[in-house]
Coordinates of C-alpha atoms and ligand atoms in Angstrom, one line a residue:
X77 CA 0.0 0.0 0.0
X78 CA 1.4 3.1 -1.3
X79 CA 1.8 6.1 2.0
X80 CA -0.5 8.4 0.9
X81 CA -3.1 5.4 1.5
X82 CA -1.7 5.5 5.0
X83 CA -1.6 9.3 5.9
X84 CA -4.8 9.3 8.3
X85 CA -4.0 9.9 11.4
X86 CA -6.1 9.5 13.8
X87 CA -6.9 12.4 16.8
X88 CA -7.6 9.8 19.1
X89 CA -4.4 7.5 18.7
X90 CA -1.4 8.4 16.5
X91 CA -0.7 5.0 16.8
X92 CA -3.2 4.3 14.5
X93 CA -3.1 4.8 11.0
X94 CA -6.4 4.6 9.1
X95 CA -6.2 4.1 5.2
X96 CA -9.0 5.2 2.7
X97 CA -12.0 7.1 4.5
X98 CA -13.8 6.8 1.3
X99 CA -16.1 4.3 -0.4
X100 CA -14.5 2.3 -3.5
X101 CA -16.8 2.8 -6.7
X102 CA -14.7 1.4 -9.9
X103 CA -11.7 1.0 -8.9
X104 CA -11.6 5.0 -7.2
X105 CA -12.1 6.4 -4.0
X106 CA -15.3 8.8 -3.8
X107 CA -17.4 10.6 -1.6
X108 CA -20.8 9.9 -1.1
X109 CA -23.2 11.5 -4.0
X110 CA -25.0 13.5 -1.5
X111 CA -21.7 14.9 -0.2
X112 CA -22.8 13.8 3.5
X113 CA -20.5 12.3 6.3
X114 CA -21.4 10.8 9.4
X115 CA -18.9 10.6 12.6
X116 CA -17.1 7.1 13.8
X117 CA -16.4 7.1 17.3
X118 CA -13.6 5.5 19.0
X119 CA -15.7 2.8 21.7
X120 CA -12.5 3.3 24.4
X121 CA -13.2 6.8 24.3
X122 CA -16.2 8.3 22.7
X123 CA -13.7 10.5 20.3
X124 CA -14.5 11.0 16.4
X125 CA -12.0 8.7 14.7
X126 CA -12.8 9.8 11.1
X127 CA -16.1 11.2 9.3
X128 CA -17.6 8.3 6.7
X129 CA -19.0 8.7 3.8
X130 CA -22.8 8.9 4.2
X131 CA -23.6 6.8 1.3
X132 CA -27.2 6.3 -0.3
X133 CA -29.4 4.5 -3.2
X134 CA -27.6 6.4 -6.0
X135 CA -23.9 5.2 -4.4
X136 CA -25.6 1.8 -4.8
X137 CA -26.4 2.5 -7.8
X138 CA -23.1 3.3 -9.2
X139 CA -21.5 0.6 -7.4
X140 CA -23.8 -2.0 -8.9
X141 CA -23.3 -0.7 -12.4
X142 CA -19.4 -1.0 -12.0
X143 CA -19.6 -4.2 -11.0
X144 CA -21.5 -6.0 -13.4
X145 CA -19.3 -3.7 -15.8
X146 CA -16.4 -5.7 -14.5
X147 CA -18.0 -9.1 -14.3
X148 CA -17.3 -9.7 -18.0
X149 CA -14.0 -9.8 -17.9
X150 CA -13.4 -10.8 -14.5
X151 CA -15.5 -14.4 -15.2
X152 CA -13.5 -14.7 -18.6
X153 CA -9.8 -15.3 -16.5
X154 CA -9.4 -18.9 -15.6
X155 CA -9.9 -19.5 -11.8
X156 CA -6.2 -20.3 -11.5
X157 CA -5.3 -16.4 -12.4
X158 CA -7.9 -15.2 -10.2
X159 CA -7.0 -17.7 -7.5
X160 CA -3.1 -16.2 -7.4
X161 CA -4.2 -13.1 -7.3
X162 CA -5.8 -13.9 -3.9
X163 CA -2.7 -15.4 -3.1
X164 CA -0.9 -12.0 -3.6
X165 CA -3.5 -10.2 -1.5
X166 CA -3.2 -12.8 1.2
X167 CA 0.7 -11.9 1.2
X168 CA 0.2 -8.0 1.4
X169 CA -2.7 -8.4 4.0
X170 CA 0.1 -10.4 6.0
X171 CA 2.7 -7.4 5.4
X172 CA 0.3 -5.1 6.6
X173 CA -1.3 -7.0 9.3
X174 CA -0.2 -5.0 12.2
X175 CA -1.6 -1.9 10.9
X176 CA -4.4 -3.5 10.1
X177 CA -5.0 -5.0 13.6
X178 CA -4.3 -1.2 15.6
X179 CA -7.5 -0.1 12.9
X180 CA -9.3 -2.8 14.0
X181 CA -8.8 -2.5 17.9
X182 CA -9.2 1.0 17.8
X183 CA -12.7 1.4 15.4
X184 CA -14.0 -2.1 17.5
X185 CA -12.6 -1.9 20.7
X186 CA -11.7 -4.9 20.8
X187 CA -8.4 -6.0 22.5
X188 CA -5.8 -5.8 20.0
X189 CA -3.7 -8.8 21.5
X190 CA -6.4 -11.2 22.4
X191 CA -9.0 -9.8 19.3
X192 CA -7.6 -8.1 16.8
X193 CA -4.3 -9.2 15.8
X194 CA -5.8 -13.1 15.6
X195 CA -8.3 -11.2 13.3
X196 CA -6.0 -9.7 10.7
X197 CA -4.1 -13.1 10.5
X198 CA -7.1 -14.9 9.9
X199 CA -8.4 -12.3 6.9
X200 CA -4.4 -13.5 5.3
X201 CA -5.6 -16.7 5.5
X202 CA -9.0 -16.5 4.0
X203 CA -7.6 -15.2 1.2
X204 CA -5.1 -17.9 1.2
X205 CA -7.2 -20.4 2.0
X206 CA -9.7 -19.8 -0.8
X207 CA -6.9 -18.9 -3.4
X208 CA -5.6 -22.3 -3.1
X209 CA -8.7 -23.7 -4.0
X210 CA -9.8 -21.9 -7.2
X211 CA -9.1 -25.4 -9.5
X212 CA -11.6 -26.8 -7.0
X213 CA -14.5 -24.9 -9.4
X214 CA -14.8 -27.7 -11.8
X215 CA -17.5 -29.6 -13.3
X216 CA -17.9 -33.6 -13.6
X217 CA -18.6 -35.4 -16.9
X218 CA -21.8 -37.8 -16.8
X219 CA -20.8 -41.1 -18.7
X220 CA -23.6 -41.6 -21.8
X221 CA -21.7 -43.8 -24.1
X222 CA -19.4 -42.3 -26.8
X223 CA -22.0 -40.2 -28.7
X224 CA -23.1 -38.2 -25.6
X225 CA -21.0 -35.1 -23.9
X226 CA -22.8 -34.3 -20.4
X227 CA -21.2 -32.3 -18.3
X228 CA -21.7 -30.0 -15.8
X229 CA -19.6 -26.3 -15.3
X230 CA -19.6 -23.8 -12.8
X231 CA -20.1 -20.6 -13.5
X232 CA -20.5 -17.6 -11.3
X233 CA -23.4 -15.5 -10.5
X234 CA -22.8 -12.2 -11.1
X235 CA -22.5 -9.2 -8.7
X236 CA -22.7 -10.2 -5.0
X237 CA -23.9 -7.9 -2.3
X238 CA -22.6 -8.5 0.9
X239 CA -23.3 -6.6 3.9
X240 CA -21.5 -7.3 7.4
X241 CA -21.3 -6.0 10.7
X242 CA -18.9 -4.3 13.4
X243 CA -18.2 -7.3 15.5
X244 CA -15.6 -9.1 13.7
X245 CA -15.7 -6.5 10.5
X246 CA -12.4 -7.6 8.4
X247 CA -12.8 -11.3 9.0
X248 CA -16.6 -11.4 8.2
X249 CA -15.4 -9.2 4.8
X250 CA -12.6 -11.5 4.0
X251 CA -15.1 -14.9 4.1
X252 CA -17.3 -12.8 1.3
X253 CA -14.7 -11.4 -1.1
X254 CA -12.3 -14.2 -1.0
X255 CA -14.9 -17.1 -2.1
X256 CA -16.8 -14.9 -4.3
X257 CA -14.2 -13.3 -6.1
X258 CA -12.2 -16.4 -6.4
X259 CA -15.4 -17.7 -8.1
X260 CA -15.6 -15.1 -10.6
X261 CA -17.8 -12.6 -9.5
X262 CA -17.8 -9.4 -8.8
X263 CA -18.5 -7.6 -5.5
X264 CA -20.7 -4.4 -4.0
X265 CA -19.7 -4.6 -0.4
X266 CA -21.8 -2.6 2.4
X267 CA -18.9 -2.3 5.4
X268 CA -20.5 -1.5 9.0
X269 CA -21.0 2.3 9.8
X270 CA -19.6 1.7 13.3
X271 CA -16.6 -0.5 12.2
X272 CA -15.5 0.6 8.7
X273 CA -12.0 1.4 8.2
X274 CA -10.7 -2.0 8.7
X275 CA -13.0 -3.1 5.5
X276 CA -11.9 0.1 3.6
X277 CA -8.1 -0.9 4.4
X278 CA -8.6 -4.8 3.5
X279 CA -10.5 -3.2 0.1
X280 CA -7.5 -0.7 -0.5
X281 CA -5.0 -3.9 -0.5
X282 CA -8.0 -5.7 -2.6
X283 CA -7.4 -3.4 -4.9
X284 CA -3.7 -2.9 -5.4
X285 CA -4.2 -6.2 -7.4
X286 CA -8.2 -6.0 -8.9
X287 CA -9.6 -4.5 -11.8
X288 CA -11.4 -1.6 -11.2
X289 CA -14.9 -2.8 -10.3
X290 CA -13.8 -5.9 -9.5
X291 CA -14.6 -4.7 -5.8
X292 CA -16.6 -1.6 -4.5
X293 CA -17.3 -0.9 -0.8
X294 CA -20.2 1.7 0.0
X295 CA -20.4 2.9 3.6
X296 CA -23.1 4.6 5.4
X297 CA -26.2 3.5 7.6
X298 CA -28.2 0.5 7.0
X299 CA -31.4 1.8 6.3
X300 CA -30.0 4.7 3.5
X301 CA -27.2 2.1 2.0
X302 CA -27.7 -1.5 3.3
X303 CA -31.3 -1.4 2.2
X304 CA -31.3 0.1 -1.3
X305 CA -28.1 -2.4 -2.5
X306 CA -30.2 -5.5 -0.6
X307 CA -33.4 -4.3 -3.2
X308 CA -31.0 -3.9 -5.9
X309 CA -32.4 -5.5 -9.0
X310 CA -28.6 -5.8 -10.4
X311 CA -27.9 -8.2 -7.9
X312 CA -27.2 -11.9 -8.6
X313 CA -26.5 -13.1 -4.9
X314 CA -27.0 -11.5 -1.6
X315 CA -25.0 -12.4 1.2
X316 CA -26.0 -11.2 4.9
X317 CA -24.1 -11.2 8.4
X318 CA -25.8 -9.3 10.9
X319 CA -28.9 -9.7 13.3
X320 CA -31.8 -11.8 12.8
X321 CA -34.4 -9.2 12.3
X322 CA -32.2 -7.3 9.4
X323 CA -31.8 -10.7 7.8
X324 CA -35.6 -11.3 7.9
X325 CA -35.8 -8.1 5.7
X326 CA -33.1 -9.0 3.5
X327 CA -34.7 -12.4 2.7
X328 CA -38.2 -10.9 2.0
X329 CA -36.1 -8.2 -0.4
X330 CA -34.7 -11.0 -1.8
X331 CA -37.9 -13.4 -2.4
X332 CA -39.3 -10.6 -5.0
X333 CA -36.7 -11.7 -7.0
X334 CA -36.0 -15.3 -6.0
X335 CA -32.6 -14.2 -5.6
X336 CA -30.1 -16.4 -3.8
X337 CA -29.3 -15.6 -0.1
X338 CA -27.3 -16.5 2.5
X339 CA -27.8 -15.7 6.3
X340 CA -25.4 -15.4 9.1
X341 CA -27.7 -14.2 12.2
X342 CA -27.2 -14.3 15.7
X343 CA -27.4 -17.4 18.4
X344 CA -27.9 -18.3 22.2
X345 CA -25.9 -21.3 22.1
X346 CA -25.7 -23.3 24.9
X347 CA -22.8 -25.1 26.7
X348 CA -23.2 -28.1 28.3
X349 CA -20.7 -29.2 31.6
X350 CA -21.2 -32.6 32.4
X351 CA -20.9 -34.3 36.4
X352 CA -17.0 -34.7 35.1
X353 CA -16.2 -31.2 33.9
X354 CA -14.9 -29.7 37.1
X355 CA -11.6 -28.7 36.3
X356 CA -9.5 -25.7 35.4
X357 CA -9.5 -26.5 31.7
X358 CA -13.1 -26.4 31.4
X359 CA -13.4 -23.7 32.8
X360 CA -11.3 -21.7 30.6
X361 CA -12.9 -23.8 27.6
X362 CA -16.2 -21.9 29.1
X363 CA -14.5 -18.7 28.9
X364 CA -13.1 -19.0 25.6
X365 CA -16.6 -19.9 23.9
X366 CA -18.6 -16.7 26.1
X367 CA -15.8 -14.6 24.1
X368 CA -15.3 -12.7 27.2
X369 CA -12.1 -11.5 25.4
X370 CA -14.3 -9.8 22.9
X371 CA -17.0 -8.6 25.1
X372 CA -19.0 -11.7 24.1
X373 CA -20.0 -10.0 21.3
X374 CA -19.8 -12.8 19.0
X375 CA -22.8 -15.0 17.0
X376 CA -20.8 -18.1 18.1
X377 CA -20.8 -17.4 22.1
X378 CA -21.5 -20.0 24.4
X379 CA -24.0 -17.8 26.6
X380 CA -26.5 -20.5 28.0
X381 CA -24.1 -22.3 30.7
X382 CA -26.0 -25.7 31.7
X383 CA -23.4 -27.3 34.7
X384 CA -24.6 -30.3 36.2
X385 CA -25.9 -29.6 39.5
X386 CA -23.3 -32.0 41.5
X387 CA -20.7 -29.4 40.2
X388 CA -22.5 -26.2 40.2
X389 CA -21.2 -24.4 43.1
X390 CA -17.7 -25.5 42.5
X391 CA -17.3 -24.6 39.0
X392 CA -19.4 -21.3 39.5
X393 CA -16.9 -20.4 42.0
X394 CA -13.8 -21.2 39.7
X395 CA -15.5 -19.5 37.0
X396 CA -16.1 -16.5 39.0
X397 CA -12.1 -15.9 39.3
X398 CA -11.5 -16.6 35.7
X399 CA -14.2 -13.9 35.1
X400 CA -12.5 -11.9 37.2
X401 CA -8.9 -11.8 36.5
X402 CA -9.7 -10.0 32.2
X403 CA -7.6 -7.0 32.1
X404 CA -10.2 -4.8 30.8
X405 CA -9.4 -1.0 29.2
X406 CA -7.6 0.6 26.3
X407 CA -8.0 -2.1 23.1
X408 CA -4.7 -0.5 22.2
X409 CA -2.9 -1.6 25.3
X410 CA -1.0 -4.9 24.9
X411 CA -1.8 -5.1 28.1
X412 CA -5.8 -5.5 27.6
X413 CA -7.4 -8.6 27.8
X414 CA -11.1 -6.9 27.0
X415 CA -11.9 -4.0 25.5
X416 CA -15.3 -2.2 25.2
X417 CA -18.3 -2.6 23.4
X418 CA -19.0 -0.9 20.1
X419 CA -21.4 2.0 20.6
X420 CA -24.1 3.5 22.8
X421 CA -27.0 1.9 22.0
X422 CA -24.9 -1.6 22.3
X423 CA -24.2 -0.1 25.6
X424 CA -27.5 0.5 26.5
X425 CA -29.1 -2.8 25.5
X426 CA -26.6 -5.1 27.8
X427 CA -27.0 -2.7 30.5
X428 CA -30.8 -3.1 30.3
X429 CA -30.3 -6.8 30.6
X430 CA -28.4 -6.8 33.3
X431 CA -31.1 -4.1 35.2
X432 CA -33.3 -6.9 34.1
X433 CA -31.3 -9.8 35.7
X434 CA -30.9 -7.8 39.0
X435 CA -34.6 -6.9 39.6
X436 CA -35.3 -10.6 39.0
X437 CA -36.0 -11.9 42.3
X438 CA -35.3 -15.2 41.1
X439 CA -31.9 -15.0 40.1
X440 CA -29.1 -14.7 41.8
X441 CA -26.1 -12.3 40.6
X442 CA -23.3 -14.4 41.2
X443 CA -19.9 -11.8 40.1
X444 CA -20.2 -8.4 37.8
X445 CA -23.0 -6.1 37.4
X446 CA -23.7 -2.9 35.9
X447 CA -20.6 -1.4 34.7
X448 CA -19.0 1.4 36.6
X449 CA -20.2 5.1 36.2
X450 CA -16.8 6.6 37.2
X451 CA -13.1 6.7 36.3
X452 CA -11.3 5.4 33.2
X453 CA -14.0 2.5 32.2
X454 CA -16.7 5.8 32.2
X455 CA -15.0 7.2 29.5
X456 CA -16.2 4.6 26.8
X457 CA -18.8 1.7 26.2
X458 CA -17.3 -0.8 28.6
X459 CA -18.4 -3.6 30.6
X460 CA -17.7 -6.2 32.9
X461 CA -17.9 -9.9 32.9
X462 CA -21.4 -10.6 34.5
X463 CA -22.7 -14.5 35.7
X464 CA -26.5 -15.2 36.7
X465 CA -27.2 -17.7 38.5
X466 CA -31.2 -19.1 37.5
X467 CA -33.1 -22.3 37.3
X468 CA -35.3 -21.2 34.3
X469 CA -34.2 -21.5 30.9
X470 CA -37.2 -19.7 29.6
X471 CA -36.4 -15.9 31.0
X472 CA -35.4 -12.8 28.7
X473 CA -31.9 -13.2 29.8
X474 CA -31.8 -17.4 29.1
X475 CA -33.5 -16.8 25.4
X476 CA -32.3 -13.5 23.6
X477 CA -29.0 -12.9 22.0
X478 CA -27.7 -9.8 24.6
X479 CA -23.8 -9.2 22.5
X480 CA -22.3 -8.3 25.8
X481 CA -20.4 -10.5 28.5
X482 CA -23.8 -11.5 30.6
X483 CA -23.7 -15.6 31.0
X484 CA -26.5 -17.0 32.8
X485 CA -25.9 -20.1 34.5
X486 CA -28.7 -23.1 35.1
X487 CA -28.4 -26.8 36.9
X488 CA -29.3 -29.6 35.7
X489 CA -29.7 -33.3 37.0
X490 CA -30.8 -35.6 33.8
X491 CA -29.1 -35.7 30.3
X492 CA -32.8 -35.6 28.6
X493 CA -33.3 -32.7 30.7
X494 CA -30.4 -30.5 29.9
X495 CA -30.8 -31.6 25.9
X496 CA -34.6 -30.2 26.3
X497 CA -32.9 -26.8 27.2
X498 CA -30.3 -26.7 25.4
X499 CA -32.5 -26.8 21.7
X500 CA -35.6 -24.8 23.4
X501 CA -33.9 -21.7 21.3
X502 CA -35.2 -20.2 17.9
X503 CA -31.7 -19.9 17.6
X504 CA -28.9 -22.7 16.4
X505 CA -26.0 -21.5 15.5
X506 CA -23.0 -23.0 18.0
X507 CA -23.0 -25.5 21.0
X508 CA -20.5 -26.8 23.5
X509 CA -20.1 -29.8 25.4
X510 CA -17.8 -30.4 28.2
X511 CA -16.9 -34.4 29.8
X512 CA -13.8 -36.4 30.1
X513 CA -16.8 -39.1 28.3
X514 CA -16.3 -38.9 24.7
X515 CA -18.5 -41.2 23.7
X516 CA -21.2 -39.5 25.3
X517 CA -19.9 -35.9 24.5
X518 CA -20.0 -37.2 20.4
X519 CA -23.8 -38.3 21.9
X520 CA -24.6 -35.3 22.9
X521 CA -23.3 -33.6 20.4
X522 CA -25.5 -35.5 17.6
X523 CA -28.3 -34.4 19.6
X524 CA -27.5 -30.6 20.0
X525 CA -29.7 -28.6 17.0
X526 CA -26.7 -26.4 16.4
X527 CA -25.0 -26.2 13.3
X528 CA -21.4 -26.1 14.8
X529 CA -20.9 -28.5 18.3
X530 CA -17.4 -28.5 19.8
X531 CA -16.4 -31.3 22.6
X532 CA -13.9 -30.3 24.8
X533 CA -13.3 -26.9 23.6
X534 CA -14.8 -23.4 22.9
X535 CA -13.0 -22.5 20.2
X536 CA -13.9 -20.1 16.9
X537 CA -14.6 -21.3 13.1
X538 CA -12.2 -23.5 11.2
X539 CA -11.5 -22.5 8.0
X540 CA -12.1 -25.7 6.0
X541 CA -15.2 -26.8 7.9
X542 CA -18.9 -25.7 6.6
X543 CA -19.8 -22.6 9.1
X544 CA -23.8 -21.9 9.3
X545 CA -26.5 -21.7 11.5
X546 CA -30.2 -24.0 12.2
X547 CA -32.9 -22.3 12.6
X548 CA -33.5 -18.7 13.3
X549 CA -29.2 -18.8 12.7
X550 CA -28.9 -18.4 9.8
X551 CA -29.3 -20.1 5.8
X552 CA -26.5 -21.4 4.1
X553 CA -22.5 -22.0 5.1
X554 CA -19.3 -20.6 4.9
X555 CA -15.6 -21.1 5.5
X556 CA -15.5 -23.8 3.4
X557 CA -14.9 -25.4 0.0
X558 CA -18.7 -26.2 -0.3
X559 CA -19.5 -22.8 1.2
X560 CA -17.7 -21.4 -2.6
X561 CA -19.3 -23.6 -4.9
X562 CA -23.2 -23.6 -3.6
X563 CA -23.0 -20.3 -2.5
X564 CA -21.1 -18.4 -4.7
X565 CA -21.5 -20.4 -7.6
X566 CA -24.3 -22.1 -10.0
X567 CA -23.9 -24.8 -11.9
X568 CA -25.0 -25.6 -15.5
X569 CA -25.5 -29.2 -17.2
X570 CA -24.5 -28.7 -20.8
X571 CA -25.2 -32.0 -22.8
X572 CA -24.3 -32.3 -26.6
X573 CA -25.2 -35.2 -29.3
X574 CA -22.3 -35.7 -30.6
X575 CA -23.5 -38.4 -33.0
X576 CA -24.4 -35.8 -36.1
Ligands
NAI101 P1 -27.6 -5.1 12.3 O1 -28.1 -6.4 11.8 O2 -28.6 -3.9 12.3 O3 -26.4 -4.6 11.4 C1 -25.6 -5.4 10.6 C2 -25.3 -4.8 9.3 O4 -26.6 -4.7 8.6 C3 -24.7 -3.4 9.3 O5 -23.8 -3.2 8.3 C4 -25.9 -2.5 9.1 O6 -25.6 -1.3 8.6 C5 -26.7 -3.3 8.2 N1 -28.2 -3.0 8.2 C6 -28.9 -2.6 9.2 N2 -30.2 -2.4 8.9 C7 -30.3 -2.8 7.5 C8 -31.3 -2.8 6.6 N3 -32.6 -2.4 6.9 N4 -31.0 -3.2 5.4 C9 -29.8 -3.6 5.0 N5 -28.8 -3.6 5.9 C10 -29.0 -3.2 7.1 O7 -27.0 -5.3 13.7 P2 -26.7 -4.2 14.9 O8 -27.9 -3.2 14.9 O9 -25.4 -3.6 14.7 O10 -26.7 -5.1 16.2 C11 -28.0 -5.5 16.8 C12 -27.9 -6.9 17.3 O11 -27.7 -7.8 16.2 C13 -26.8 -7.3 18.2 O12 -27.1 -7.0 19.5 C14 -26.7 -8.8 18.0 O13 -27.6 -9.4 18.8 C15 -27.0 -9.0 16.6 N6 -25.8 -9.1 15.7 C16 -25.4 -10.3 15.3 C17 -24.2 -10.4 14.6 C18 -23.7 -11.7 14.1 O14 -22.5 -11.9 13.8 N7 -24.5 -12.7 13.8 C19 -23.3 -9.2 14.3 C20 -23.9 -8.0 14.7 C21 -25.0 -7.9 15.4
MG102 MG1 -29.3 -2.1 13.6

């Protein structure tokens, strides 16, 4: 990335460095057509980190038309040119990847050792991952005797919208450029007014190697951006990562058109700890899949904590000092363990579950609480680790997705009992099981109407292995192979006579 890409500097840190604060519209880097900004805020500190383009429908607009200008040639190079040039953009995201992480700490809040820096690594390997497997887009070749030619081909789709969120924002950009691109189409990509400039930096490295067109980011709100490219009538694919009730909308935008979707949406997923799970490890294996490290602000958090009653107090109390010992403050800090959560209204939301939790009679707060009102944690959106203890798994706090570090914690006696719970959720996106059985955790597991169990761990996606949600969760899969070719693909059966 040339310097003058790098010359923001950011008020609030001069450690950070932002690149473009622009949208990407054919291959240049433009202002919103309406001439309009709106402010991002730091989350540590409430300060204005940049002003955003304000984009609207006639940004869409232009972005749509570039990209299906570009698709023509774009699907005309063999996969194996497109698929090195992913390569090469896996290689400069890796050169810049500390950059890239400070953008993403400082625009998130989240930690950059624990969070961020993981984050930028993993974008290097999306695109490497996915490069690698561009010769995978083949057809096969039915066998109809020597005067028959049936085969299928892959081809791609056309222009993809993709729209994402703040939570994870280069990561969750990288899993929709990489595959779709690699695939041969082209891309209109809405980035996340809160979280932004990571996407515009991972687009500006995009682009050192892309046609113009190729890619295009608009920014702005959901409502004056996300919404007009999601109704687009350009579109060949839509591709959604966000909260349930936006990705309702999308799919009924979509349906007018029959056009192709796929859903990533939240989850309440629950984590089972068997009479055997009292030790250290699972307790940290608890820790890891709440995210606490990211404020829990994660689809995949384990946030529904079933421990078997013979344990309960034990583990709770274990659990309690792990909860306790996150450094939480500045995302920059190396320091940090947990930094804050993304905005106000974020803010606002866990707080009101927690008010909620502590005015149930019936629950018991067990560490944490509403976050301080004084001294450095005041000064942005943050919060600290918070355990309920219940014995209902049918309460506000048990059933809705909350995004901040609240865990609620409920006993149970009988397997049947605890798998009852655990899949009474319109969610099904993640689950956890904990036991020194395996047999039984692989039992359990089978039985758990998630589409990604772990045993034994708490761990985040896999690159390789089919990431999606049941249910309310979500439609379709990514991080894989599969994930490419049905979602970012079609295929066509050609068959010729050749007996003429
Ligand atoms: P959201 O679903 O409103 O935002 C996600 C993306 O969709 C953003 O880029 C936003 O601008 C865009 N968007 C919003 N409204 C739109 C519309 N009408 N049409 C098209 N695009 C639109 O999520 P939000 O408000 O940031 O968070 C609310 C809750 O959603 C969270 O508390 C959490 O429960 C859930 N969520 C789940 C995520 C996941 O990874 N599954 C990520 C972020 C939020
Ligand atoms: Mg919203």
């Amino acid at each position: 990335m040339s310097n003058e890409m790098l010359n923001h500097v950011s008020e609030a840190n001069a450690s950070v460095r932002l690149g473009p604060v622009q949208q990407l519209i054919d291959g240049r880097w433009v202002d919103s057509a309406s001439g309009e900004t709106l402010a991002v805020e730091s989350p540590a500190n409430r300060k204005v980190i940049a002003q955003l383009p304000r984009g609207g429908a006639e940004d869409v607009d232009r972005a749509v038309s570039a990209a299906r200008k570009a698709f023509t040639a774009w699907k005309s190079i063999t996969p194996a040119t497109r698929g090195k040039l992913l390569l090469r953009i896996a290689d400069e995201i890796e050169r810049q990847a500390e950059p890239l992480a400070r953008i993403i700490a400082h625009e998130t809040g989240n930690a950059l050792r624990t969070q961020a820096r993981p984050e930028a690594a993993q974008a290097a390997e999306t695109f490497r991952f996915y490069g690698g497997l561009a010769s995978e887009l083949k057809g096969d070749v039915l066998p109809l005797g020597d005067d028959m030619l049936s085969y299928t081909r892959r081809e791609p789709i056309g222009v993809v919208g993709a729209i994402v969120p703040w939570n994870a924002p280069v990561i969750l950009c990288a899993i929709k450029i990489a595959p779709a691109l690699c695939a041969g189409n082209t891309m209109v990509l809405k980035v996340a007014e809160d979280a932004p400039f990571g996407g515009l930096f991972l687009a500006a490295i995009c682009q050192q190697f892309l046609p113009a067109g190729v890619l295009n980011v608009v920014t702005g709100f959901g409502i004056e951006v996300g919404a007009p490219l999601a109704a687009h009538p350009g579109l060949g694919k839509m591709s959604f990562t966000g909260s349930t009730a936006v990705g309702r909308g999308i799919m009924a935008a979509a349906s007018e058109r029959i056009l192709p979707v796929s859903l990533e949406l939240g989850g309440k997923s629950p984590v089972i700890v068997c009479e055997d799970g009292n030790e250290d490890r699972v307790v940290q294996g608890v820790a890891m899949a709440m995210r606490f490290t990211r404020q829990s602000q994660s689809c995949t958090a384990g946030s529904r904590l079933f421990l078997h009653e013979s344990i309960y107090d034990d583990f709770v109390e274990k659990l309690v000092r792990q909860m306790g010992s996150y450094k939480i403050g500045d995302p920059l800090d190396e320091a940090t363990d947990m930094g804050a959560l993304i905005n106000r209204k974020q803010f606002n939301r866990v707080c009101g579950y927690i008010q909620d939790g502590l005015d149930n009679k019936d629950v018991e707060l067990l560490t944490g609480g509403l976050p301080p009102t004084s001294g450095p944690l005041a000064e942005g959106y943050f919060t600290v680790p918070t355990l309920f203890r219940s014995t209902s798994n049918t309460w506000r706090l048990a059933q809705e997705e909350i995004f901040g570090p609240v865990l609620v914690a409920i006993p149970w006696r009988d397997e049947s009992d605890v798998l009852r719970m655990a899949n009474e959720s319109h969610y099904g996106l993640a689950g956890y099981v904990f036991t020194r059985d395996t047999a039984r955790g692989i039992r359990i597991a089978h039985q758990i109407d998630s589409g990604f169990v772990q045993v034994n761990q708490g761990k985040g996606q896999i690159l390789g292995q089919p990431y999606g949600g049941f249910k309310q969760s979500g439609l379709g899969k990514e991080f894989s192979l599969g994930s490419m070719l049905d979602g970012f693909s079609r295929l066509k059966t050609v068959t010729v006579n050749l007996d003429i």
